[in-house]
Short mmCIF file of C-alpha atoms and ligand atoms in Angstrom, two decimals:
data_model
loop_
_atom_site.label_atom_id
_atom_site.label_comp_id
_atom_site.label_asym_id
_atom_site.label_seq_id
_atom_site.Cartn_x
_atom_site.Cartn_y
_atom_site.Cartn_z
CA MET U 1 -0.59 -12.31 -0.64
CA THR U 2 0.41 -9.59 1.70
CA ASN U 3 0.19 -10.57 5.63
CA GLN U 4 -2.13 -8.17 7.26
CA ALA U 5 -0.65 -7.68 10.20
CA PHE U 6 -3.17 -4.57 10.86
CA LEU U 7 -5.97 -7.06 11.37
CA ASP U 8 -4.11 -9.19 14.35
CA ASP U 9 -3.09 -6.26 15.94
CA PRO U 10 -4.46 -2.65 14.76
CA TYR U 11 -2.01 -0.76 17.51
CA LEU U 12 1.08 -1.83 15.73
CA ALA U 13 2.66 1.18 14.85
CA SER U 14 5.96 -0.07 13.89
CA MET U 15 7.18 -3.20 12.67
CA GLU U 16 10.12 -4.99 10.90
CA THR U 17 9.69 -7.02 7.80
CA GLU U 18 10.90 -7.51 4.37
CA VAL U 19 10.23 -6.41 0.85
CA ALA U 20 8.58 -9.07 -1.49
CA GLU U 21 7.91 -7.23 -4.47
CA ILE U 22 8.10 -3.53 -6.16
CA THR U 23 5.23 -3.10 -8.18
CA THR U 24 5.43 -1.69 -12.16
CA GLU U 25 4.19 1.53 -10.80
CA GLY U 26 6.85 1.95 -8.46
CA GLY U 27 5.21 0.93 -4.96
CA VAL U 28 6.43 -1.33 -2.55
CA VAL U 29 4.77 -4.90 -1.47
CA LEU U 30 6.08 -5.95 1.70
CA LYS U 31 5.77 -9.46 3.30
CA ASP U 32 3.66 -8.10 6.77
CA SER U 33 2.19 -4.92 6.40
CA ILE U 34 0.80 -2.60 9.22
CA PHE U 35 -0.11 -0.28 6.95
CA TYR U 36 -3.91 -0.55 6.11
CA PRO U 37 -4.84 0.07 2.31
CA THR U 38 -7.81 2.14 0.94
CA GLY U 39 -11.15 0.15 1.35
CA GLY U 40 -14.41 -0.25 3.10
CA GLY U 41 -14.83 3.89 3.55
CA GLN U 42 -11.34 3.80 5.37
CA PRO U 43 -8.53 5.73 3.90
CA GLY U 44 -4.99 4.02 3.47
CA ASP U 45 -2.35 4.91 5.77
CA ASN U 46 0.41 6.84 5.41
CA GLY U 47 4.22 6.83 7.18
CA TYR U 48 7.49 5.99 6.13
CA LEU U 49 9.97 2.97 5.85
CA THR U 50 13.34 2.70 6.88
CA TRP U 51 16.69 0.53 5.65
CA GLY U 52 20.36 1.23 6.56
CA ASP U 53 20.67 5.04 6.52
CA ASN U 54 17.43 5.19 3.96
CA ARG U 55 13.92 6.38 4.38
CA MET U 56 11.08 5.79 2.15
CA GLU U 57 7.84 8.07 2.56
CA VAL U 58 4.56 6.59 2.12
CA ALA U 59 1.99 8.62 0.49
CA THR U 60 -0.87 6.30 0.92
CA THR U 61 -1.60 2.31 0.61
CA ILE U 62 -3.80 0.64 -1.77
CA LYS U 63 -4.57 -2.94 -2.57
CA GLY U 64 -2.79 -4.32 -5.39
CA GLU U 65 -3.05 -7.80 -7.69
CA GLY U 66 -3.65 -11.49 -5.67
CA GLY U 67 -3.85 -9.55 -2.15
CA ALA U 68 -0.92 -7.37 -2.40
CA ILE U 69 -0.98 -4.18 -0.22
CA VAL U 70 0.63 -1.67 -2.21
CA LEU U 71 2.81 1.18 -0.47
CA LEU U 72 2.91 4.18 -2.61
CA PRO U 73 5.91 7.07 -2.23
CA PRO U 74 4.76 10.71 -2.96
CA MET U 75 7.45 10.73 -5.82
CA ALA U 76 10.00 8.75 -7.66
CA GLY U 77 12.89 8.08 -5.44
CA SER U 78 15.03 5.06 -3.81
CA LEU U 79 13.22 2.17 -3.15
CA PRO U 80 14.44 -0.59 -1.05
CA PRO U 81 15.13 -3.46 -3.29
CA VAL U 82 13.18 -7.08 -2.82
CA GLY U 83 14.54 -8.72 -0.12
CA THR U 84 15.52 -5.65 2.27
CA LYS U 85 14.71 -5.73 5.79
CA VAL U 86 12.81 -2.75 6.37
CA THR U 87 11.52 -1.05 9.58
CA GLN U 88 7.88 0.09 8.78
CA ILE U 89 6.70 2.91 10.66
CA LEU U 90 2.99 4.44 10.58
CA ASP U 91 1.78 8.27 10.85
CA TRP U 92 0.29 6.86 13.99
CA PRO U 93 -1.87 9.70 15.09
CA ARG U 94 -3.57 9.49 11.97
CA ARG U 95 -4.16 6.26 12.12
CA HIS U 96 -5.57 6.15 15.79
CA ALA U 97 -7.87 9.09 14.81
CA LEU U 98 -8.96 7.15 11.59
CA MET U 99 -9.65 3.83 14.29
CA GLN U 100 -11.51 6.25 16.36
CA MET U 101 -13.81 7.17 13.78
CA HIS U 102 -14.28 3.74 12.06
CA THR U 103 -15.51 2.65 15.38
CA ALA U 104 -17.67 5.74 15.81
CA LEU U 105 -19.44 5.32 12.56
CA HIS U 106 -20.22 1.52 13.53
CA LEU U 107 -22.00 3.10 16.57
CA LEU U 108 -23.43 5.65 14.62
CA SER U 109 -25.03 2.74 12.47
CA VAL U 110 -26.54 1.12 15.96
CA VAL U 111 -27.98 4.53 17.13
CA ILE U 112 -30.01 5.24 13.44
CA PRO U 113 -30.67 1.73 12.74
CA LEU U 114 -31.10 2.19 9.16
CA PRO U 115 -29.37 0.75 5.96
CA VAL U 116 -26.25 2.51 5.27
CA THR U 117 -25.84 3.67 1.61
CA GLY U 118 -22.27 5.01 2.10
CA GLY U 119 -19.87 6.41 4.44
CA ALA U 120 -16.32 7.79 4.35
CA ILE U 121 -13.78 8.24 7.01
CA GLY U 122 -11.42 10.74 7.72
CA ALA U 123 -9.59 11.78 10.85
CA GLU U 124 -11.21 15.06 11.32
CA LYS U 125 -14.63 14.30 10.27
CA SER U 126 -16.27 11.53 8.98
CA ARG U 127 -19.88 10.47 7.36
CA LEU U 128 -22.30 7.79 7.07
CA ASP U 129 -25.01 7.85 4.59
CA PHE U 130 -28.70 6.31 5.31
CA ASP U 131 -31.47 5.23 3.57
CA MET U 132 -33.45 7.82 5.79
CA PRO U 133 -36.62 9.75 4.17
CA ASP U 134 -37.30 11.94 7.02
CA ALA U 135 -34.50 13.79 9.06
CA PRO U 136 -33.91 12.61 12.58
CA GLU U 137 -36.45 15.03 15.13
CA ASP U 138 -33.52 15.55 17.31
CA LYS U 139 -29.94 15.36 16.71
CA ASN U 140 -29.16 15.64 20.27
CA ARG U 141 -30.46 12.76 21.02
CA VAL U 142 -28.66 10.68 18.30
CA LEU U 143 -25.47 12.42 19.86
CA ASP U 144 -26.63 11.09 23.50
CA ASP U 145 -27.57 7.47 22.24
CA LEU U 146 -23.97 7.65 20.51
CA ASN U 147 -22.20 8.97 23.85
CA ALA U 148 -24.01 6.45 26.22
CA LEU U 149 -22.63 3.61 23.63
CA ILE U 150 -19.15 5.27 24.05
CA ASP U 151 -19.05 5.83 27.61
CA GLN U 152 -20.01 2.11 28.00
CA ASP U 153 -16.89 0.96 26.96
CA LEU U 154 -17.62 -1.60 25.01
CA LEU U 155 -14.92 -4.26 24.05
CA VAL U 156 -14.65 -4.35 20.09
CA SER U 157 -13.59 -8.04 19.10
CA ASP U 158 -13.37 -9.90 15.89
CA SER U 159 -14.12 -13.33 14.72
CA TRP U 160 -13.99 -15.25 11.28
CA ILE U 161 -17.11 -16.73 9.15
CA SER U 162 -17.10 -18.55 6.00
CA GLU U 163 -18.64 -16.93 3.08
CA ALA U 164 -21.51 -19.64 2.80
CA GLU U 165 -22.14 -18.47 6.69
CA LEU U 166 -22.61 -14.72 5.36
CA ASP U 167 -24.37 -15.72 2.53
CA ALA U 168 -27.20 -17.91 4.62
CA ASN U 169 -27.14 -14.53 6.78
CA PRO U 170 -27.47 -11.81 4.05
CA SER U 171 -28.95 -9.45 7.12
CA LEU U 172 -25.73 -9.47 8.83
CA VAL U 173 -24.55 -6.67 5.85
CA LYS U 174 -25.67 -3.09 7.06
CA THR U 175 -23.69 -1.30 4.87
CA MET U 176 -25.17 -1.57 0.99
CA SER U 177 -22.30 0.16 -0.53
CA VAL U 178 -19.58 -1.73 0.91
CA ALA U 179 -19.49 -5.08 -0.04
CA PRO U 180 -18.12 -7.60 2.85
CA PRO U 181 -14.01 -7.95 1.86
CA ARG U 182 -14.16 -11.52 0.27
CA GLY U 183 -11.91 -13.76 -1.82
CA ARG U 184 -10.21 -15.31 1.36
CA GLY U 185 -12.40 -17.97 1.60
CA LYS U 186 -13.70 -16.07 5.07
CA ILE U 187 -15.42 -12.69 6.10
CA ARG U 188 -13.90 -10.94 9.38
CA MET U 189 -16.77 -10.17 11.44
CA VAL U 190 -16.21 -7.27 14.12
CA GLN U 191 -18.69 -7.13 17.47
CA ILE U 192 -19.16 -4.26 19.65
CA GLY U 193 -20.30 -5.45 23.43
CA GLU U 194 -20.28 -8.71 24.61
CA GLY U 195 -22.28 -11.70 26.18
CA ASP U 196 -26.16 -10.30 26.34
CA GLN U 197 -24.98 -6.83 25.10
CA ILE U 198 -23.82 -7.08 21.65
CA VAL U 199 -24.71 -3.63 19.79
CA ASP U 200 -23.23 -4.53 16.65
CA TYR U 201 -22.07 -7.40 14.61
CA GLN U 202 -21.43 -7.05 11.25
CA PRO U 203 -18.54 -8.12 8.54
CA CYS U 204 -15.69 -5.37 7.97
CA GLY U 205 -12.04 -5.23 7.53
CA GLY U 206 -11.12 -2.14 9.04
CA THR U 207 -9.09 -1.13 11.62
CA HIS U 208 -11.15 -0.39 14.94
CA VAL U 209 -10.12 0.65 18.86
CA LEU U 210 -10.32 -1.94 21.36
CA ARG U 211 -12.97 -0.42 23.66
CA THR U 212 -15.49 2.13 22.49
CA GLY U 213 -14.06 4.29 25.49
CA GLU U 214 -11.33 5.02 23.47
CA ILE U 215 -13.03 7.16 20.98
CA GLY U 216 -13.77 10.34 22.88
CA THR U 217 -16.17 13.12 22.31
CA LEU U 218 -17.61 14.09 19.48
CA ARG U 219 -20.12 15.97 18.00
CA ILE U 220 -22.85 15.53 15.49
CA GLY U 221 -22.42 17.88 12.00
CA LYS U 222 -24.20 18.65 9.42
CA ILE U 223 -27.27 16.42 8.19
CA GLU U 224 -27.51 16.73 4.57
CA LYS U 225 -30.53 15.67 2.31
CA LYS U 226 -29.01 13.80 -0.45
CA GLY U 227 -31.34 12.65 -3.22
CA GLN U 228 -34.89 11.45 -2.60
CA ARG U 229 -34.61 9.04 0.24
CA ASN U 230 -30.84 9.77 1.31
CA ARG U 231 -29.44 11.38 4.24
CA ARG U 232 -25.54 11.92 4.99
CA VAL U 233 -24.57 12.60 8.68
CA TYR U 234 -21.65 13.85 9.77
CA LEU U 235 -19.50 13.22 12.82
CA HIS U 236 -16.68 15.29 14.02
CA PHE U 237 -14.13 15.14 16.68
CA ASP U 238 -15.15 17.53 19.32
CA ARG U 239 -11.29 18.41 21.04
ZN1 ZN X 301 -15.32 -1.56 11.25
#
């Protein structure tokens, strides 16, 4: 089981660790990973590993067997042998953009308080699908509400509850399409805001910025009708 270092500190852009395993597909499993594996609508991280004079590009990162996190090279090449001390380095600008977008989608689910039926996070644009029979009357109003939460510079924090606690409170799950990450006995809860101003509290295993002010300027893109009841809302960076 790989230590998910990105959960303890999502701002780690580089870290030394050791190679724990090479998979049969030619992927590298590290003892500790700052690379986030594809899941929960957030794409896997890319970057590279170095050891001595060697370098291996990481095209993407996926979940493997038994809690392993697998770093995949773009093509077959030299891999660091098991036990090698390596430095892992993220494509930080991309990962940071994904953290901004991911946090922004939490806020979008606050300003559109409807069940989420799907979603995808990207470094340029992202989307959430809602069970929303009627389109929002005013797109600018949605953006104003979103910007108000960003401007409040709310703290984003996490904590853990047991799977039994989550089962006793099913309403905590907003995203119907993504099951909370289970299997480690505990569920990670992500909270936006604090004290009497908690605006969002839901299970999530992804990476987020520390404060909502760090999200920056966004715009709302298309709102597409997807089927009878669903609507797909796009968010873009406005840079
Ligand atoms: Zn999240």
